[in-house]
XYZ file of C-alpha atoms in Angstrom:
133
model
C -0.789 -27.302 52.088
C 0.430 -24.032 50.604
C -1.637 -20.853 50.280
C -0.778 -19.593 46.797
C -3.351 -17.174 45.417
C -6.191 -14.721 45.900
C -8.485 -13.967 42.963
C -10.465 -10.760 42.586
C -13.590 -11.044 40.463
C -14.123 -7.853 38.498
C -16.213 -6.479 35.664
C -13.076 -4.762 34.271
C -9.921 -6.901 34.329
C -7.860 -4.381 32.345
C -8.605 -1.559 34.791
C -7.350 -3.627 37.730
C -4.341 -4.876 35.731
C -3.294 -1.267 35.083
C -3.898 -0.225 38.691
C -2.038 -3.097 40.364
C 0.800 -2.890 37.850
C 1.181 0.793 38.694
C 0.962 0.524 42.476
C 3.330 -2.465 42.712
C 5.685 -1.640 39.852
C 5.514 -5.323 38.924
C 4.413 -6.846 35.628
C 0.948 -8.356 35.426
C 0.584 -11.293 33.044
C -2.613 -11.104 31.005
C -3.574 -14.583 29.810
C -6.935 -13.675 28.275
C -9.298 -10.719 28.428
C -10.925 -12.584 31.324
C -7.895 -13.593 33.409
C -4.583 -12.092 34.568
C -2.075 -12.640 37.377
C 0.346 -10.548 39.390
C 2.989 -12.942 40.712
C 4.880 -11.861 43.818
C 7.542 -13.799 45.711
C 4.957 -14.710 48.376
C 1.837 -15.516 46.344
C -0.210 -14.590 43.290
C -2.950 -11.994 42.996
C -5.264 -13.084 40.197
C -7.933 -11.111 38.377
C -10.915 -12.894 36.848
C -13.771 -11.366 34.933
C -17.363 -11.970 35.891
C -17.576 -14.202 32.799
C -15.253 -16.720 34.495
C -17.879 -17.345 37.168
C -19.817 -19.530 34.729
C -16.878 -21.975 34.832
C -17.423 -22.317 38.592
C -21.151 -22.820 38.510
C -22.712 -19.429 37.933
C -23.483 -16.405 40.055
C -21.232 -17.245 43.012
C -19.432 -13.899 43.501
C -20.166 -10.217 42.900
C -17.547 -7.763 41.616
C -16.813 -4.590 43.588
C -18.650 -5.935 46.630
C -15.854 -6.918 49.040
C -16.483 -5.770 52.597
C -14.309 -8.207 54.523
C -10.809 -8.645 53.076
C -7.764 -6.383 52.901
C -5.056 -7.153 50.328
C -1.718 -6.541 52.016
C 1.660 -5.810 50.463
C 4.851 -5.471 52.509
C 6.873 -2.527 51.210
C 10.246 -1.051 52.118
C 9.042 2.467 52.937
C 5.342 3.221 53.430
C 5.845 6.986 53.447
C 7.787 6.897 50.177
C 5.061 4.748 48.591
C 2.413 7.205 49.761
C 4.335 10.077 48.178
C 4.807 8.090 44.939
C 1.147 7.093 44.698
C -0.527 10.171 46.194
C -1.994 11.399 42.892
C -3.295 7.941 41.986
C -4.890 7.144 45.362
C -5.718 10.562 46.818
C -9.475 10.156 46.336
C -9.466 6.565 47.634
C -7.109 6.858 50.613
C -8.759 5.449 53.720
C -5.842 6.092 56.081
C -2.598 7.946 55.455
C 0.596 6.330 56.775
C 0.039 5.470 60.434
C 1.968 3.314 62.878
C -0.346 0.602 64.156
C -0.292 -0.812 67.720
C 1.112 -4.158 66.441
C 4.244 -2.504 65.040
C 3.528 -1.964 61.357
C 3.387 1.370 59.568
C 0.345 1.163 57.322
C -1.180 2.961 54.325
C -4.762 1.930 53.534
C -6.524 2.758 50.266
C -9.045 1.289 47.822
C -8.499 -0.119 44.352
C -10.817 0.918 41.470
C -13.327 -1.792 42.473
C -13.360 -0.621 46.093
C -11.235 -3.462 47.503
C -9.100 -2.392 50.457
C -5.335 -2.430 49.883
C -2.799 -2.080 52.692
C 0.840 -1.201 52.069
C 2.681 -1.910 55.308
C 6.183 -1.794 56.715
C 7.249 -3.423 59.995
C 8.803 -0.679 62.150
C 9.160 -2.110 65.657
C 11.810 -4.707 66.514
C 9.110 -7.298 67.247
C 7.286 -6.729 63.948
C 10.551 -6.801 62.002
C 11.542 -10.128 63.627
C 8.140 -11.599 62.757
C 8.520 -10.839 59.048
C 12.238 -11.610 58.768
C 11.806 -15.278 59.676
């Protein structure tokens, strides 16, 4: 088995496409007005409109209502990313760059739908070894 994708259901695919393209600096492929994907080396972050829910059986998910998941991106320099994105995320920053007890430096903010996004960087020898396997 291979974990390959997470899909965010949203009422505004284009808004999230612009946001994630800007924060990652990576291209987002828009297949239709209802579906797009951001492909990373590790997995894909997909964006589906609420209209796509009908293909899965109806009202099975609610946009902008995530209270359990954090989307995490490993970056080279958390502090540099915070400086680069500060104007874009200043009103949605949950936690400025902080070194966590498990060895990662972390920046936590929300996307336009309120989903939590974590940019992290391993900074202790143990955390670096874990991610360099």
